[in-house]
């Protein structure tokens, strides 16, 4: 942590100099190893050229960003409140957030237990550091590809869900998953992109994802019912 | 009435037919009224979903005697010291203020099915177009010889949460070192199948820390019980030597209690106990008997709509029903409430009706961070609610998995109580 605190002072000091991001990344941790650790994040977050919001917001320019500030992403009230209270994504707070998201922002919808190993956090923060600061520092790589857990035929992905049916079906989900997106022990499923929702449910249905309750719940849903749920949860206020 | 009843039971498709009925307007008021009796996992959920989804088209009245509702689920965790009592207490304020539900804190003491009115202990009566009964359980008189409601202070059941839970916990804390706790377990069917055994786990957890030489005896009339392998494994791991279960082969069904002497006569052997937790045989909440919709101890319902098989204007939810394969649990009642809410709205306002789906999961805590679960999904057939698929935690799971399961149960508690009370 000493090293990290040391680099904190540097952040903001030499913001504009070329090559700065790589240098800074090196001081934070091992960005190459961080790219591997980042696989734990990439199910929800994209980073890199043309990265877009998915289940989580994209992470380009995360350093120095105000929390809950990416346009078009529906944030938890907890994160909005933290931003209003003055939280900023500097190295120290990113590190704390990654260690235990709910300890830093109690109402966050980020359903992630956190990275307990400081080295993992430093390496992934070094990796993310490369995608911050000046646009020219963003590597010309494709956005992080979300590993597809199941390859679904295009006709399944093309099903247009009936949100009214989804609303009825969702009542079964909401015995555990809270509608307002707050979560504690059970992840939020509110406002997921439709495709991610559909893929996740089919992964449970095919027992590729391991959770027995979800395998059972998804196991008896038809393709149309999964699409209906995805359509409903996408639009939830 | 007998004729109506037979006719209704015979016509198992009648339930489906009512769903496409045109909008029904209440005779004496502008919009249709649904009266819900009982504000637990079934009733509160049904009231909230009908009010929320009908967007003011249906007048919802919820009759519930208590102002503060203590959930039975997680009340064992209170006894074990994992939860405060306040953390399982809920008020009806949000249902009234945000959902416009008329919450009446009174006892329903009678139902006139011809006039379609519910009479209240406080006087007066409430007319309904549809009635939803979700009264939970009452105890069968004389089920445990020597025990009655008058004895419940000496020998608490703690199977309706609140003051009984507090009493049982206080009695356990007052046990002398090396004292004896006896549970008289109930026969099937009863509320929360794993409940008595989670209770035992929580009592053992508490005694292990505070009174490690104490003994726990279970007099059990059942050959087998829910999650038996998981509980017995956990008891061996965490509470070796503390717990003795006496099943029916050894007289566990032949029990008589003496509350004045604090003794339990177990198949002829008299046990002097410090705490006796009597969980008698159960039946549907008494209002179902008063409405004359029970057969035996329970109220039979159609799984398609949760309508009483006796009276199509009455839906019954949760523990009070006999419906088929679903266990009597808060999760089940919550699941059934959503089916009933949809059917009631469909019948009264013509809203869309979808096929009934049900599910249940029951989590139990065995010791700190050692959670297990069992669950299943169900569908409605004309005969019953039938199990489709299920799962159960495995013996020998690692500690991380058990901890995750426990954390999941905490998340579920937050979820279901938000789903019930808004």
PDB file of N, CA and C in Angstrom, chain B residues 124-155:
ATOM      1  N   UNK B 124     -69.012  -4.904  13.130  1.00  0.00           N
ATOM      2  CA  UNK B 124     -69.189  -4.577  11.721  1.00  0.00           C
ATOM      3  C   UNK B 124     -68.693  -5.691  10.827  1.00  0.00           C
ATOM      4  N   UNK B 125     -68.907  -5.496   9.535  1.00  0.00           N
ATOM      5  CA  UNK B 125     -68.443  -6.493   8.584  1.00  0.00           C
ATOM      6  C   UNK B 125     -68.022  -5.803   7.296  1.00  0.00           C
ATOM      7  N   UNK B 126     -67.212  -6.519   6.515  1.00  0.00           N
ATOM      8  CA  UNK B 126     -66.657  -5.958   5.281  1.00  0.00           C
ATOM      9  C   UNK B 126     -67.133  -6.817   4.111  1.00  0.00           C
ATOM     10  N   UNK B 127     -67.841  -6.237   3.145  1.00  0.00           N
ATOM     11  CA  UNK B 127     -68.237  -7.018   1.973  1.00  0.00           C
ATOM     12  C   UNK B 127     -67.077  -7.209   0.988  1.00  0.00           C
ATOM     13  N   UNK B 128     -67.109  -8.319   0.286  1.00  0.00           N
ATOM     14  CA  UNK B 128     -66.048  -8.582  -0.691  1.00  0.00           C
ATOM     15  C   UNK B 128     -66.639  -9.090  -1.998  1.00  0.00           C
ATOM     16  N   UNK B 129     -65.910  -8.861  -3.068  1.00  0.00           N
ATOM     17  CA  UNK B 129     -66.189  -9.557  -4.318  1.00  0.00           C
ATOM     18  C   UNK B 129     -65.356 -10.817  -4.412  1.00  0.00           C
ATOM     19  N   UNK B 130     -64.100 -10.710  -3.984  1.00  0.00           N
ATOM     20  CA  UNK B 130     -63.261 -11.900  -3.812  1.00  0.00           C
ATOM     21  C   UNK B 130     -62.631 -11.822  -2.430  1.00  0.00           C
ATOM     22  N   UNK B 131     -62.525 -12.990  -1.817  1.00  0.00           N
ATOM     23  CA  UNK B 131     -61.912 -13.083  -0.499  1.00  0.00           C
ATOM     24  C   UNK B 131     -60.649 -13.927  -0.605  1.00  0.00           C
ATOM     25  N   UNK B 132     -59.591 -13.450   0.006  1.00  0.00           N
ATOM     26  CA  UNK B 132     -58.349 -14.229   0.057  1.00  0.00           C
ATOM     27  C   UNK B 132     -58.062 -14.547   1.521  1.00  0.00           C
ATOM     28  N   UNK B 133     -57.995 -15.821   1.835  1.00  0.00           N
ATOM     29  CA  UNK B 133     -57.698 -16.236   3.204  1.00  0.00           C
ATOM     30  C   UNK B 133     -56.266 -16.748   3.269  1.00  0.00           C
ATOM     31  N   UNK B 134     -55.493 -16.106   4.119  1.00  0.00           N
ATOM     32  CA  UNK B 134     -54.111 -16.538   4.301  1.00  0.00           C
ATOM     33  C   UNK B 134     -53.790 -16.496   5.790  1.00  0.00           C
ATOM     34  N   UNK B 135     -54.497 -17.340   6.554  1.00  0.00           N
ATOM     35  CA  UNK B 135     -54.446 -17.217   8.013  1.00  0.00           C
ATOM     36  C   UNK B 135     -53.323 -17.994   8.675  1.00  0.00           C
ATOM     37  N   UNK B 136     -52.501 -18.698   7.885  1.00  0.00           N
ATOM     38  CA  UNK B 136     -51.459 -19.503   8.532  1.00  0.00           C
ATOM     39  C   UNK B 136     -52.057 -20.693   9.252  1.00  0.00           C
ATOM     40  N   UNK B 137     -51.405 -21.056  10.363  1.00  0.00           N
ATOM     41  CA  UNK B 137     -51.807 -22.290  11.060  1.00  0.00           C
ATOM     42  C   UNK B 137     -52.380 -22.003  12.441  1.00  0.00           C
ATOM     43  N   UNK B 138     -53.159 -22.946  12.922  1.00  0.00           N
ATOM     44  CA  UNK B 138     -53.468 -23.043  14.344  1.00  0.00           C
ATOM     45  C   UNK B 138     -53.107 -24.455  14.782  1.00  0.00           C
ATOM     46  N   UNK B 139     -53.145 -24.678  16.102  1.00  0.00           N
ATOM     47  CA  UNK B 139     -52.760 -25.997  16.608  1.00  0.00           C
ATOM     48  C   UNK B 139     -53.989 -26.865  16.819  1.00  0.00           C
ATOM     49  N   UNK B 140     -53.807 -28.161  16.620  1.00  0.00           N
ATOM     50  CA  UNK B 140     -54.898 -29.122  16.830  1.00  0.00           C
ATOM     51  C   UNK B 140     -55.073 -29.316  18.335  1.00  0.00           C
ATOM     52  N   UNK B 141     -56.292 -29.091  18.804  1.00  0.00           N
ATOM     53  CA  UNK B 141     -56.571 -29.263  20.237  1.00  0.00           C
ATOM     54  C   UNK B 141     -56.249 -30.684  20.675  1.00  0.00           C
ATOM     55  N   UNK B 142     -55.574 -30.804  21.797  1.00  0.00           N
ATOM     56  CA  UNK B 142     -55.317 -32.124  22.367  1.00  0.00           C
ATOM     57  C   UNK B 142     -54.276 -32.939  21.628  1.00  0.00           C
ATOM     58  N   UNK B 143     -53.543 -32.326  20.702  1.00  0.00           N
ATOM     59  CA  UNK B 143     -52.569 -33.080  19.906  1.00  0.00           C
ATOM     60  C   UNK B 143     -51.453 -33.643  20.782  1.00  0.00           C
ATOM     61  N   UNK B 144     -51.027 -32.857  21.764  1.00  0.00           N
ATOM     62  CA  UNK B 144     -50.024 -33.349  22.714  1.00  0.00           C
ATOM     63  C   UNK B 144     -50.710 -33.400  24.075  1.00  0.00           C
ATOM     64  N   UNK B 145     -51.020 -34.599  24.580  1.00  0.00           N
ATOM     65  CA  UNK B 145     -51.747 -34.698  25.850  1.00  0.00           C
ATOM     66  C   UNK B 145     -51.027 -33.920  26.958  1.00  0.00           C
ATOM     67  N   UNK B 146     -51.803 -33.136  27.676  1.00  0.00           N
ATOM     68  CA  UNK B 146     -51.236 -32.325  28.757  1.00  0.00           C
ATOM     69  C   UNK B 146     -50.953 -30.896  28.352  1.00  0.00           C
ATOM     70  N   UNK B 147     -50.867 -30.653  27.026  1.00  0.00           N
ATOM     71  CA  UNK B 147     -50.527 -29.316  26.550  1.00  0.00           C
ATOM     72  C   UNK B 147     -51.780 -28.629  26.022  1.00  0.00           C
ATOM     73  N   UNK B 148     -51.909 -27.339  26.289  1.00  0.00           N
ATOM     74  CA  UNK B 148     -52.968 -26.533  25.686  1.00  0.00           C
ATOM     75  C   UNK B 148     -52.424 -25.113  25.574  1.00  0.00           C
ATOM     76  N   UNK B 149     -53.212 -24.252  24.968  1.00  0.00           N
ATOM     77  CA  UNK B 149     -52.784 -22.872  24.836  1.00  0.00           C
ATOM     78  C   UNK B 149     -52.467 -22.261  26.208  1.00  0.00           C
ATOM     79  N   UNK B 150     -53.201 -22.718  27.228  1.00  0.00           N
ATOM     80  CA  UNK B 150     -52.946 -22.187  28.563  1.00  0.00           C
ATOM     81  C   UNK B 150     -51.548 -22.546  29.060  1.00  0.00           C
ATOM     82  N   UNK B 151     -50.973 -23.611  28.509  1.00  0.00           N
ATOM     83  CA  UNK B 151     -49.651 -24.063  28.955  1.00  0.00           C
ATOM     84  C   UNK B 151     -48.516 -23.452  28.144  1.00  0.00           C
ATOM     85  N   UNK B 152     -48.854 -22.605  27.168  1.00  0.00           N
ATOM     86  CA  UNK B 152     -47.797 -22.184  26.236  1.00  0.00           C
ATOM     87  C   UNK B 152     -46.787 -21.225  26.856  1.00  0.00           C
ATOM     88  N   UNK B 153     -47.086 -20.720  28.039  1.00  0.00           N
ATOM     89  CA  UNK B 153     -46.075 -19.903  28.704  1.00  0.00           C
ATOM     90  C   UNK B 153     -45.030 -20.778  29.396  1.00  0.00           C
ATOM     91  N   UNK B 154     -45.502 -21.917  29.913  1.00  0.00           N
ATOM     92  CA  UNK B 154     -44.550 -22.845  30.543  1.00  0.00           C
ATOM     93  C   UNK B 154     -43.827 -23.663  29.491  1.00  0.00           C
ATOM     94  N   UNK B 155     -44.558 -24.041  28.476  1.00  0.00           N
ATOM     95  CA  UNK B 155     -43.979 -24.876  27.417  1.00  0.00           C
ATOM     96  C   UNK B 155     -44.273 -24.223  26.065  1.00  0.00           C
TER      97      UNK B 155
END
